[in-house]
PDB file of N, CA and C in Angstrom:
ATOM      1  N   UNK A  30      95.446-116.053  42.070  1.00  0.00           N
ATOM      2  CA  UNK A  30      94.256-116.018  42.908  1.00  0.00           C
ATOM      3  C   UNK A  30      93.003-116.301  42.068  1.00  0.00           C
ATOM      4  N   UNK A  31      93.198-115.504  40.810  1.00  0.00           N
ATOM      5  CA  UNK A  31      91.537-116.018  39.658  1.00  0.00           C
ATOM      6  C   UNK A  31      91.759-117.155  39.702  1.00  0.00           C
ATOM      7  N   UNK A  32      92.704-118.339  39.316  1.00  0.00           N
ATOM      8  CA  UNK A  32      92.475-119.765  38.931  1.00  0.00           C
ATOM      9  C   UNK A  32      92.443-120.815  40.083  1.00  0.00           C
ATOM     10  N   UNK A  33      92.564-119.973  40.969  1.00  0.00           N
ATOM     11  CA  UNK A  33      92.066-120.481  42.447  1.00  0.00           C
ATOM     12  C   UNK A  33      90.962-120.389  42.573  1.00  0.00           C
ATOM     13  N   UNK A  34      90.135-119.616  42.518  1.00  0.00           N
ATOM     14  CA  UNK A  34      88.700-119.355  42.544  1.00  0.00           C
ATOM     15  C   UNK A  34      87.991-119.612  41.303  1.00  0.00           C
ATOM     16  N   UNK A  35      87.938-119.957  40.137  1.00  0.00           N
ATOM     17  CA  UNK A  35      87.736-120.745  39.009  1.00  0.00           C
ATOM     18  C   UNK A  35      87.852-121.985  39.187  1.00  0.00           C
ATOM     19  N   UNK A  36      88.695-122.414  40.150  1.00  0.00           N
ATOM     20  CA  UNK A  36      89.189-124.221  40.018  1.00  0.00           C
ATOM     21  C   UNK A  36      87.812-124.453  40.702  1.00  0.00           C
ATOM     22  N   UNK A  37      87.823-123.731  42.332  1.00  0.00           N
ATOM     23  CA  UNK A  37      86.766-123.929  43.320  1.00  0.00           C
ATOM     24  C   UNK A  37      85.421-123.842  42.402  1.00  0.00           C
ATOM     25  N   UNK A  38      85.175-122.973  42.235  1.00  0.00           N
ATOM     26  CA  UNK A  38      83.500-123.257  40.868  1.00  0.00           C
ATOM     27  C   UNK A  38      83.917-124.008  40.413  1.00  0.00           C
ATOM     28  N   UNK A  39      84.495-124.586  39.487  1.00  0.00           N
ATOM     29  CA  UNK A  39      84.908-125.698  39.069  1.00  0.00           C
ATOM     30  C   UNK A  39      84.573-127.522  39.324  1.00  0.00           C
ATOM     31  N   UNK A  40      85.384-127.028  40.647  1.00  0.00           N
ATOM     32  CA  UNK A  40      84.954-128.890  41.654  1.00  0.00           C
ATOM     33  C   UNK A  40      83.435-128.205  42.014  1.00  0.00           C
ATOM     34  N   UNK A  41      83.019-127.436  42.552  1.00  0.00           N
ATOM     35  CA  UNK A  41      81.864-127.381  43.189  1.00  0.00           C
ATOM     36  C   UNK A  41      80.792-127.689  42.040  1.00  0.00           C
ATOM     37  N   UNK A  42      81.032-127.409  40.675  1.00  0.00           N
ATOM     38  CA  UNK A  42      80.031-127.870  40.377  1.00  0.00           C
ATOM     39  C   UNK A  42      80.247-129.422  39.863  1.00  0.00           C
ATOM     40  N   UNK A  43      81.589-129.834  39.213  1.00  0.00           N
ATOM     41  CA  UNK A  43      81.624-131.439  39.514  1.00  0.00           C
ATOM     42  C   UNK A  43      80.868-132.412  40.533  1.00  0.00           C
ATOM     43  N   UNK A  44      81.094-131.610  41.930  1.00  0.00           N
ATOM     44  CA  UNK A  44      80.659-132.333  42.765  1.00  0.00           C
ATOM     45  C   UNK A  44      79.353-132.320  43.326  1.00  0.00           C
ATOM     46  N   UNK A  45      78.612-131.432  42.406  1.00  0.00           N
ATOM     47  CA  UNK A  45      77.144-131.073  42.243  1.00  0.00           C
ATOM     48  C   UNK A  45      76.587-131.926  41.227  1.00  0.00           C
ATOM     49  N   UNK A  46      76.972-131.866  40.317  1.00  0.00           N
ATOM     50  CA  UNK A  46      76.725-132.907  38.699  1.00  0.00           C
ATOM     51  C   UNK A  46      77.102-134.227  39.499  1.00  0.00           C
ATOM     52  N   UNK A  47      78.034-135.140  40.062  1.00  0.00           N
ATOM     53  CA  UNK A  47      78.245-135.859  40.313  1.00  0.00           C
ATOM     54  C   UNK A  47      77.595-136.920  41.845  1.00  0.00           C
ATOM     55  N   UNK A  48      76.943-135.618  42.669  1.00  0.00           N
ATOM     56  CA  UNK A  48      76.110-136.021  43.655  1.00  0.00           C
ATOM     57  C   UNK A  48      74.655-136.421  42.963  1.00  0.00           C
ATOM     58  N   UNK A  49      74.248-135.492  41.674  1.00  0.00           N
ATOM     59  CA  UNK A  49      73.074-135.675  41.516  1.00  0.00           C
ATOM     60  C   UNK A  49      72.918-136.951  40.720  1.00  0.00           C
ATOM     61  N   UNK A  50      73.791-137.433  39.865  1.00  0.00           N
ATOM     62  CA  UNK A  50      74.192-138.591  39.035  1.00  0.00           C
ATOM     63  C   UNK A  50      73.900-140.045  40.452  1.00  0.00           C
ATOM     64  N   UNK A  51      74.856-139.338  41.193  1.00  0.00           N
ATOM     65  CA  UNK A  51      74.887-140.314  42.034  1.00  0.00           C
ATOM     66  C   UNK A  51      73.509-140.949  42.538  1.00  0.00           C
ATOM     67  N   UNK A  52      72.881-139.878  42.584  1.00  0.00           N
ATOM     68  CA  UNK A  52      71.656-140.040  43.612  1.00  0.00           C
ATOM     69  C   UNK A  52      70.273-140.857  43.130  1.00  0.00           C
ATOM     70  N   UNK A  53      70.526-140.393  41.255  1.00  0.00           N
ATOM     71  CA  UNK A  53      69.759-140.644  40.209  1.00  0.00           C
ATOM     72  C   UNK A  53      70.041-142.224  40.229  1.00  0.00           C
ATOM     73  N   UNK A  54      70.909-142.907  39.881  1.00  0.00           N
ATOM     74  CA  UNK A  54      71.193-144.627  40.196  1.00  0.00           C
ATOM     75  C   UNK A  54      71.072-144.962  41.406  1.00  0.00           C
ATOM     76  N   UNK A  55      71.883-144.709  42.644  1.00  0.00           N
ATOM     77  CA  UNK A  55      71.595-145.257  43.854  1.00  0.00           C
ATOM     78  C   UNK A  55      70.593-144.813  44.668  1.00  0.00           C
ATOM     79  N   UNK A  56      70.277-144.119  44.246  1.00  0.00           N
ATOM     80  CA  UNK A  56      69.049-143.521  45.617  1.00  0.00           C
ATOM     81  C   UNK A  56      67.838-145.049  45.433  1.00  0.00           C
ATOM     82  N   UNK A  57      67.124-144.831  47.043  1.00  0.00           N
ATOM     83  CA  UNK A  57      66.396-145.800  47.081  1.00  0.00           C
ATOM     84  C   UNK A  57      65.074-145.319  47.737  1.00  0.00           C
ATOM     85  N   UNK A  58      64.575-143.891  47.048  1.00  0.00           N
ATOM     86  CA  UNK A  58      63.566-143.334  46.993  1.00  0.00           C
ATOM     87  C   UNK A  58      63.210-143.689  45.832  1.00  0.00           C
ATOM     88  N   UNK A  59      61.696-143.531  45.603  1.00  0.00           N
ATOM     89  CA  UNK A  59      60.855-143.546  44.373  1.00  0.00           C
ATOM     90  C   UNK A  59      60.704-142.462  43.696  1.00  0.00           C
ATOM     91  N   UNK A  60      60.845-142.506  42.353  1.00  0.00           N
ATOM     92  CA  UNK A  60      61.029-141.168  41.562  1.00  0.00           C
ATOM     93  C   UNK A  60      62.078-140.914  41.196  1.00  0.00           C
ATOM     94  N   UNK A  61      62.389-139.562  41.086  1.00  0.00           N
ATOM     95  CA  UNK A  61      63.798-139.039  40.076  1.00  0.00           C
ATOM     96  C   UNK A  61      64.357-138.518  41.044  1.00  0.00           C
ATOM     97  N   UNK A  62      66.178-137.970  40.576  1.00  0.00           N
ATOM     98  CA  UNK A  62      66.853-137.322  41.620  1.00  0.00           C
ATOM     99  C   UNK A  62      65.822-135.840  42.093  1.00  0.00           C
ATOM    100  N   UNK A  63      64.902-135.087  40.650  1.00  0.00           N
ATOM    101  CA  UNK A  63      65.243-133.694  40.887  1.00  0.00           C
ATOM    102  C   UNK A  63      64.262-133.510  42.291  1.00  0.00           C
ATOM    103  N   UNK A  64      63.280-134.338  42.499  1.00  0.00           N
ATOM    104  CA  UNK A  64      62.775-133.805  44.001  1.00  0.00           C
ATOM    105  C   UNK A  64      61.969-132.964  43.644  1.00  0.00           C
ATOM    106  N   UNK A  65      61.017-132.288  42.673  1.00  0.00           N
ATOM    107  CA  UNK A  65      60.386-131.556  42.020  1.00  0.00           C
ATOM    108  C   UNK A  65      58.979-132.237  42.541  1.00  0.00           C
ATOM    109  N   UNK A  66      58.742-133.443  42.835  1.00  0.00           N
ATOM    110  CA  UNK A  66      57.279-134.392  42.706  1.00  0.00           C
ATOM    111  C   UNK A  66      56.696-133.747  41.070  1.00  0.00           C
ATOM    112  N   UNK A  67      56.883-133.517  40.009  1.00  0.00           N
ATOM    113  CA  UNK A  67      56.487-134.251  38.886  1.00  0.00           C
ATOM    114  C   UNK A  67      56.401-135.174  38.068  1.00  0.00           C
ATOM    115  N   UNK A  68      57.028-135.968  38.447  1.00  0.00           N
ATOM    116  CA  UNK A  68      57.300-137.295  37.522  1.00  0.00           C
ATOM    117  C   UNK A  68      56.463-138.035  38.226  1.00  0.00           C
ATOM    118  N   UNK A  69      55.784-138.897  36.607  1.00  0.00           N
ATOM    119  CA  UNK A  69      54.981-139.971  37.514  1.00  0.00           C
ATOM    120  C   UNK A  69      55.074-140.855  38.097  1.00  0.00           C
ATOM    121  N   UNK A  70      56.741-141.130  38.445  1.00  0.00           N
ATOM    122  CA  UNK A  70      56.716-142.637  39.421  1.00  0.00           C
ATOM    123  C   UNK A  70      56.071-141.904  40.496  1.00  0.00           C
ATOM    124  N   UNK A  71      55.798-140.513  41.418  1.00  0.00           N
ATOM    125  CA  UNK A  71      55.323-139.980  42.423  1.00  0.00           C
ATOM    126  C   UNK A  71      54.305-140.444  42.807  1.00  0.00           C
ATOM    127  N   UNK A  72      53.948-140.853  43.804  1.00  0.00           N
ATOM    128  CA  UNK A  72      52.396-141.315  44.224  1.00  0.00           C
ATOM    129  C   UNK A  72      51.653-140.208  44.334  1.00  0.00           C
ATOM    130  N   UNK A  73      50.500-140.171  44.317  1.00  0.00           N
ATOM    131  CA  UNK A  73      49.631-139.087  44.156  1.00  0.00           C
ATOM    132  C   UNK A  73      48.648-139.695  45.569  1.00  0.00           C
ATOM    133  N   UNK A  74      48.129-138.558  46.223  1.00  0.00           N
ATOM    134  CA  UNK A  74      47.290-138.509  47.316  1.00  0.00           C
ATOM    135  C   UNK A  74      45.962-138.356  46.722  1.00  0.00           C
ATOM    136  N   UNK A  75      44.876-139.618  47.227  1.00  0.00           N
ATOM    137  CA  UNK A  75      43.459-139.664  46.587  1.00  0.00           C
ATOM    138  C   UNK A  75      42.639-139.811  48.110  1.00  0.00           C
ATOM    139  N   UNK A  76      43.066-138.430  48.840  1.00  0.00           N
ATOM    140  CA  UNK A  76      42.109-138.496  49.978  1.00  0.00           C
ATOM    141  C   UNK A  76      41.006-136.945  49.418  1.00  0.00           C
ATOM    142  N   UNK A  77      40.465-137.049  48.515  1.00  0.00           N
ATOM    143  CA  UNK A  77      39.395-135.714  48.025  1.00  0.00           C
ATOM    144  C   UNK A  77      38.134-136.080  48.382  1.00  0.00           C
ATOM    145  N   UNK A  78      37.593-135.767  49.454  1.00  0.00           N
ATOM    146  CA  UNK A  78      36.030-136.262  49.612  1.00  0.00           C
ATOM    147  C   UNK A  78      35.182-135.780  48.476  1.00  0.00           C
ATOM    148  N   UNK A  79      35.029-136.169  47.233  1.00  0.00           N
ATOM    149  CA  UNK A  79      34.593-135.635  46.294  1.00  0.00           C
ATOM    150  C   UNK A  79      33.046-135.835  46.320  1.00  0.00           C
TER     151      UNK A  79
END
């Protein structure tokens, strides 16, 4: 039953590492996989009535 439930964490995080890999080359958003908006490919909003 432990190496049953070890395997499962296991793939789940493969298939976590491997979605985000994925997403990082094919995605066809601008920017990075993490979705954070820090990186500077991010567009930045310049509506500040300054």
């Amino acid at each position: 039953m432990e190496k049953i439930i070890i395997g499962l964490v296991f793939l789940g995080a493969l298939v976590y590492l491997g979605r985000m890999v994925y997403r990082m080359f094919f995605s066809k958003q601008v920017g990075c996989a993490k979705g954070c908006g820090t990186c500077s490919a991010m567009p930045t909003e310049t509506n500040n009535p300054v």
